[in-house]
PDB file of C-alpha atoms in Angstrom:
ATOM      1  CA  UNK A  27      -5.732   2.434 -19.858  1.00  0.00           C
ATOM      2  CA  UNK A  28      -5.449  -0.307 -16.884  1.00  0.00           C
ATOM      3  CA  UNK A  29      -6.584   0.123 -13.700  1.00  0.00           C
ATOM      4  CA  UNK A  30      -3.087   0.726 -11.798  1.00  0.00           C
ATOM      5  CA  UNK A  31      -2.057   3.120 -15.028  1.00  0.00           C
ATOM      6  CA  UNK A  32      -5.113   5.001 -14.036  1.00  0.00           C
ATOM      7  CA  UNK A  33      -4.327   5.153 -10.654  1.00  0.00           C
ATOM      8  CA  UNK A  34      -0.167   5.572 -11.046  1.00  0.00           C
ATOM      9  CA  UNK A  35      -1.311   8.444 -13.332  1.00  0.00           C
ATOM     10  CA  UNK A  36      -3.490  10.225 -10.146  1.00  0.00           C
ATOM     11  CA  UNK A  37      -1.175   9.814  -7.800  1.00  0.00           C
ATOM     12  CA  UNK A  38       1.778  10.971  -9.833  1.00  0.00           C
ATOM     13  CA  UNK A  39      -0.473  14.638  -9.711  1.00  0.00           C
ATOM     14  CA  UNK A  40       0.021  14.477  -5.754  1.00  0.00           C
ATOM     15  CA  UNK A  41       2.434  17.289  -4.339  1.00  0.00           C
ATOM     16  CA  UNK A  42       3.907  14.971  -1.927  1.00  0.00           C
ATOM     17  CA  UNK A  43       4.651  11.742  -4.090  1.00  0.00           C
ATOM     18  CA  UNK A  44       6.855  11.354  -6.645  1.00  0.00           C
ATOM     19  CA  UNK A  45       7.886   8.381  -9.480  1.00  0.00           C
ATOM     20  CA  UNK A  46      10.181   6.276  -7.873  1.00  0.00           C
ATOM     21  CA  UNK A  47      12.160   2.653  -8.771  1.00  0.00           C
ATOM     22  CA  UNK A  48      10.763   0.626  -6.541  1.00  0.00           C
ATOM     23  CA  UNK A  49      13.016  -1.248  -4.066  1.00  0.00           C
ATOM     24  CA  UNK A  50      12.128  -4.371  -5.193  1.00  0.00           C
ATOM     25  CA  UNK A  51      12.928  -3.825  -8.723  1.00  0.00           C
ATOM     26  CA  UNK A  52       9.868  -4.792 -10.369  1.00  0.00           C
ATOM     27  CA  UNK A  53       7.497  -2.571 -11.745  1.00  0.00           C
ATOM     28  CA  UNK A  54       6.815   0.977 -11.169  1.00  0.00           C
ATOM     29  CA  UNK A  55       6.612   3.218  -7.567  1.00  0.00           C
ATOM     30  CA  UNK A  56       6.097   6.124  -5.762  1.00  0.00           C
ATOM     31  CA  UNK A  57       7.270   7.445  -3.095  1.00  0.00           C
ATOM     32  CA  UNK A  58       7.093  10.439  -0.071  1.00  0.00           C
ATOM     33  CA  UNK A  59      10.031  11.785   1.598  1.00  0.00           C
ATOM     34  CA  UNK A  60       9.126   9.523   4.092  1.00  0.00           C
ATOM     35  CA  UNK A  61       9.707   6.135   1.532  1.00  0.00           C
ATOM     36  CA  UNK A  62       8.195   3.994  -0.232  1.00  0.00           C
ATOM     37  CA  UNK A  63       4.549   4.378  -0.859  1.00  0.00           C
ATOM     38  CA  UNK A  64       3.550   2.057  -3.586  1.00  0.00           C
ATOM     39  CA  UNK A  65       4.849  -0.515  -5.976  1.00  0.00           C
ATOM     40  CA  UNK A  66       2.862  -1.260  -8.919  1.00  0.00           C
ATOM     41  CA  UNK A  67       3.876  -4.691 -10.105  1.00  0.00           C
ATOM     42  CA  UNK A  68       1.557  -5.841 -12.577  1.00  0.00           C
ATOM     43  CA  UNK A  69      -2.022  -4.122 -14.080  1.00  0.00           C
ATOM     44  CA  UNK A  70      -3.888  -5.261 -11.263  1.00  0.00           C
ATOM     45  CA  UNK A  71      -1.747  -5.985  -8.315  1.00  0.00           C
ATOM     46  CA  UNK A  72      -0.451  -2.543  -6.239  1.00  0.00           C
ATOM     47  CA  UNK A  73       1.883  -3.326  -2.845  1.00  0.00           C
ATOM     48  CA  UNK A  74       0.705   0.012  -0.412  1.00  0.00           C
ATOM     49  CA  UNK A  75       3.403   0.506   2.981  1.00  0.00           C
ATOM     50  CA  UNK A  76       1.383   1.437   5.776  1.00  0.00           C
ATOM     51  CA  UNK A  77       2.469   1.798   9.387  1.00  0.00           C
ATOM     52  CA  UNK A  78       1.848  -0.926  11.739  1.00  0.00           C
ATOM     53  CA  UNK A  79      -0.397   1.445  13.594  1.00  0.00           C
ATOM     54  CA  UNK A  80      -2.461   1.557  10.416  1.00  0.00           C
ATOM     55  CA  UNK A  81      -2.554  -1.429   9.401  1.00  0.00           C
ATOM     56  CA  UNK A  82      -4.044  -2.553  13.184  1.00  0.00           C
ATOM     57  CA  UNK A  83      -6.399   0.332  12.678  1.00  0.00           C
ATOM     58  CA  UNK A  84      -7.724  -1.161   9.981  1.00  0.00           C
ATOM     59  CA  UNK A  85      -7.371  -4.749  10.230  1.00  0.00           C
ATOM     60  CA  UNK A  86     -10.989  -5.532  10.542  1.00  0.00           C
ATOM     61  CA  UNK A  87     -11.912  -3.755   7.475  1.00  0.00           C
ATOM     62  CA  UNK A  88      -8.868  -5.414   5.356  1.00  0.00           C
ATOM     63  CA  UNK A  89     -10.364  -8.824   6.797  1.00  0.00           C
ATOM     64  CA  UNK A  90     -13.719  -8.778   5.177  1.00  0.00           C
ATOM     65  CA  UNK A  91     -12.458  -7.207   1.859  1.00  0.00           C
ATOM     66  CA  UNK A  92     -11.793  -9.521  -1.424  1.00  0.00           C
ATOM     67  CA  UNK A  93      -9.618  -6.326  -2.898  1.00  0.00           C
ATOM     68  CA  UNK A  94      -6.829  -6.431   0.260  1.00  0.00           C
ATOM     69  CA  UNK A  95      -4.406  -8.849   1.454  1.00  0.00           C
ATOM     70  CA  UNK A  96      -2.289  -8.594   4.063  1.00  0.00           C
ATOM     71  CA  UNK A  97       0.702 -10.340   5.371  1.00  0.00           C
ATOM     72  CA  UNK A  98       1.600 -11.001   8.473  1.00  0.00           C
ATOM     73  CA  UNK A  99       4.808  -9.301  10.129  1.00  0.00           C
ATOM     74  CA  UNK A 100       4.338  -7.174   6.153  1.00  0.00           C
ATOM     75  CA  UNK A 101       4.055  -3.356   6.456  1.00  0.00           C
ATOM     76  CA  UNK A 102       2.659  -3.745   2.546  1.00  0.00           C
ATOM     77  CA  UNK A 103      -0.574  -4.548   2.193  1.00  0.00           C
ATOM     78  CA  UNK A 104      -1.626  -6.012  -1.479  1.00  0.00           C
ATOM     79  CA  UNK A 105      -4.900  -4.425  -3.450  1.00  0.00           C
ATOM     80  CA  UNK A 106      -6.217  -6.149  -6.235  1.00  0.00           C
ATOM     81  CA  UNK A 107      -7.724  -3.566  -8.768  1.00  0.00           C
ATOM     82  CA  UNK A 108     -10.503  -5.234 -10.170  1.00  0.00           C
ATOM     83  CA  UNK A 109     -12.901  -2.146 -10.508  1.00  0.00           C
ATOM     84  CA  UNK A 110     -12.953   1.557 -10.163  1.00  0.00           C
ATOM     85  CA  UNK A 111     -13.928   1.755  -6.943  1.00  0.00           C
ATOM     86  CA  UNK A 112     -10.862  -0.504  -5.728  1.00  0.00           C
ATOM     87  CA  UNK A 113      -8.818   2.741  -7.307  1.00  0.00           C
ATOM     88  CA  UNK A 114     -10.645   4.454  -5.436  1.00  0.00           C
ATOM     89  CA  UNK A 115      -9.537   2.616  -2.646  1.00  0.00           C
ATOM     90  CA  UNK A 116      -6.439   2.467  -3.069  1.00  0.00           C
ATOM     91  CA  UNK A 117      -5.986   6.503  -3.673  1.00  0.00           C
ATOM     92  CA  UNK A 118      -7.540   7.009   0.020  1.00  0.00           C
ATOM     93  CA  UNK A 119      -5.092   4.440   1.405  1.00  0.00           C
ATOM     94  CA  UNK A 120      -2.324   6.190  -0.040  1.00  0.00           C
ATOM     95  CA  UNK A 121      -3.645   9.489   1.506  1.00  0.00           C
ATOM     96  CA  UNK A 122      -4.153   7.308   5.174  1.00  0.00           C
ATOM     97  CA  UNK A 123      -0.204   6.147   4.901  1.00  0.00           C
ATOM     98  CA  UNK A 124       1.118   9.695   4.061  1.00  0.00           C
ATOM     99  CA  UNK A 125      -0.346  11.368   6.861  1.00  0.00           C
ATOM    100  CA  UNK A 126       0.119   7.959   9.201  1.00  0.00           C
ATOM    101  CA  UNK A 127       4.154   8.331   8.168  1.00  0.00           C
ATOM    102  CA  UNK A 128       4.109  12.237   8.526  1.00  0.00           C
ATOM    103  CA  UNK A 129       1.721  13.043  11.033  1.00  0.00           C
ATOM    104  CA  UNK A 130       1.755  10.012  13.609  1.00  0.00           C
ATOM    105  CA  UNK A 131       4.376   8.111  13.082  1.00  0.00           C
ATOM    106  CA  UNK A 132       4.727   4.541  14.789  1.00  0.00           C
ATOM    107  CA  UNK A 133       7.717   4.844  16.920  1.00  0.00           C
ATOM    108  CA  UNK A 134       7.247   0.937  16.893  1.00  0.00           C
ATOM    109  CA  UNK A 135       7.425   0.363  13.329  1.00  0.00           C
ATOM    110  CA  UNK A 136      10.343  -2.164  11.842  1.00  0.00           C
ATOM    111  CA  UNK A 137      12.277  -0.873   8.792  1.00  0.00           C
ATOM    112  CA  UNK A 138      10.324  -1.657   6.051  1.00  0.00           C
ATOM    113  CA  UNK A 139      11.533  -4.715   4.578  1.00  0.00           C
ATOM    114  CA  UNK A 140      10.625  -6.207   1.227  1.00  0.00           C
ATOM    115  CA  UNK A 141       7.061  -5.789  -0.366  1.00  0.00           C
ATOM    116  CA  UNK A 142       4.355  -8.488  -0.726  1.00  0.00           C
ATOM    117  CA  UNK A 143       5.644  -9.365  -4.140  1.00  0.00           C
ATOM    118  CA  UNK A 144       9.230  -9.280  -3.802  1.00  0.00           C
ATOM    119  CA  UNK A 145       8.652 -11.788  -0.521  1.00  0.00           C
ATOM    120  CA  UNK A 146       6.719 -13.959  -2.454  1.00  0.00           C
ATOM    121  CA  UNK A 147       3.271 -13.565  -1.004  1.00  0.00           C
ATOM    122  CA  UNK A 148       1.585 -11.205  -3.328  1.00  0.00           C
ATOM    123  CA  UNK A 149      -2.484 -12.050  -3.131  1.00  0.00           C
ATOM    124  CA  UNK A 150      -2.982 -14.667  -0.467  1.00  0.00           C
ATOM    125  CA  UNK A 151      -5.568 -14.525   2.174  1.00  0.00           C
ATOM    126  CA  UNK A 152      -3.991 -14.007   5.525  1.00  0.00           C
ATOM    127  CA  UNK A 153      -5.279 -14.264   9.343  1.00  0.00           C
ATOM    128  CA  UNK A 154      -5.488 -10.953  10.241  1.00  0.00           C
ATOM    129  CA  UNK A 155      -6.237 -12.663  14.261  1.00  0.00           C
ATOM    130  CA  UNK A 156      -2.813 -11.869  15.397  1.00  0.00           C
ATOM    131  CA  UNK A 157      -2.815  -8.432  14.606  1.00  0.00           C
TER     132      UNK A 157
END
C-alpha cells in the first residue's frame, strides 16, 4: 500500500468527507459539503484546498518544510508523501481546512480555481514573501 492509498483510505473513514472525482480530472478526491478537499494525483503527490486565511496562517511553517509547496495566488497547497509522518501531516491539514471552510470561513477567499497539478505547478518551491 502507497503512501496516498494509506492516507485516501483514512480519510475516506471521516464523517464529513466523501470520494469524490476530482475537478481536475486526474486522479482520485475527496471532498466536504463545502468542496473540494483533496486531489490525489499520483502515489506521492496530494493537492490540499485551504482558505487563504489558512494558508497565511501557516505560511511560515509551509516555508521551511521540504514536504509542502505552495503556489502563489493557489488555494491548493502540494504535499509530497515521502514518509509516514508526511501522512500524518497531511491528515491534520485536512482536519485544519474543514473546520477553516466550516467554522471561519474567509469572506475574502476567490473561487477555488484549478489545483497545483491541473495548473501546471505541482512540486515547485515558491516565495511564500508575498503572502
Amino acid at each position: 500500500m502507497t503512501l496516498a492509498s494509506r492516507a485516501l483510505a483514512l480519510l475516506a473513514t471521516w464523517p464529513d468527507l466523501r470520494p469524490a472525482m476530482p475537478s481536475c480530472g486526474l486522479g482520485q478526491a475527496v471532498s466536504s459539503p463545502q468542496g473540494e478537499i483533496a486531489h490525489f494525483h499520483s502515489d506521492r503527490d496530494v493537492d490540499l484546498r485551504l482558505t487563504d486565511r489558512a494558508i497565511r496562517r501557516f505560511a511560515g511553517n509551509f516555508k521551511g518544510s521540504d514536504a509542502i509547496r505552495v503556489v502563489p495566488g493557489s488555494q491548493w497547497v502540494t504535499l509530497r508523501l515521502d514518509a509516514a509522518s508526511d501522512v500524518d501531516l497531511l491528515l491534520t491539514l485536512v482536519s485544519v481546512a474543514l473546520q477553516a471552510q466550516q467554522v471561519w470561513p474567509d469572506p475574502g477567499d476567490r473561487q477555488p480555481l484549478g489545483c497545483n497539478d491541473q495548473r501546471g505547478a505541482g512540486f515547485v518551491k515558491a516565495d511564500l514573501g508575498g503572502i
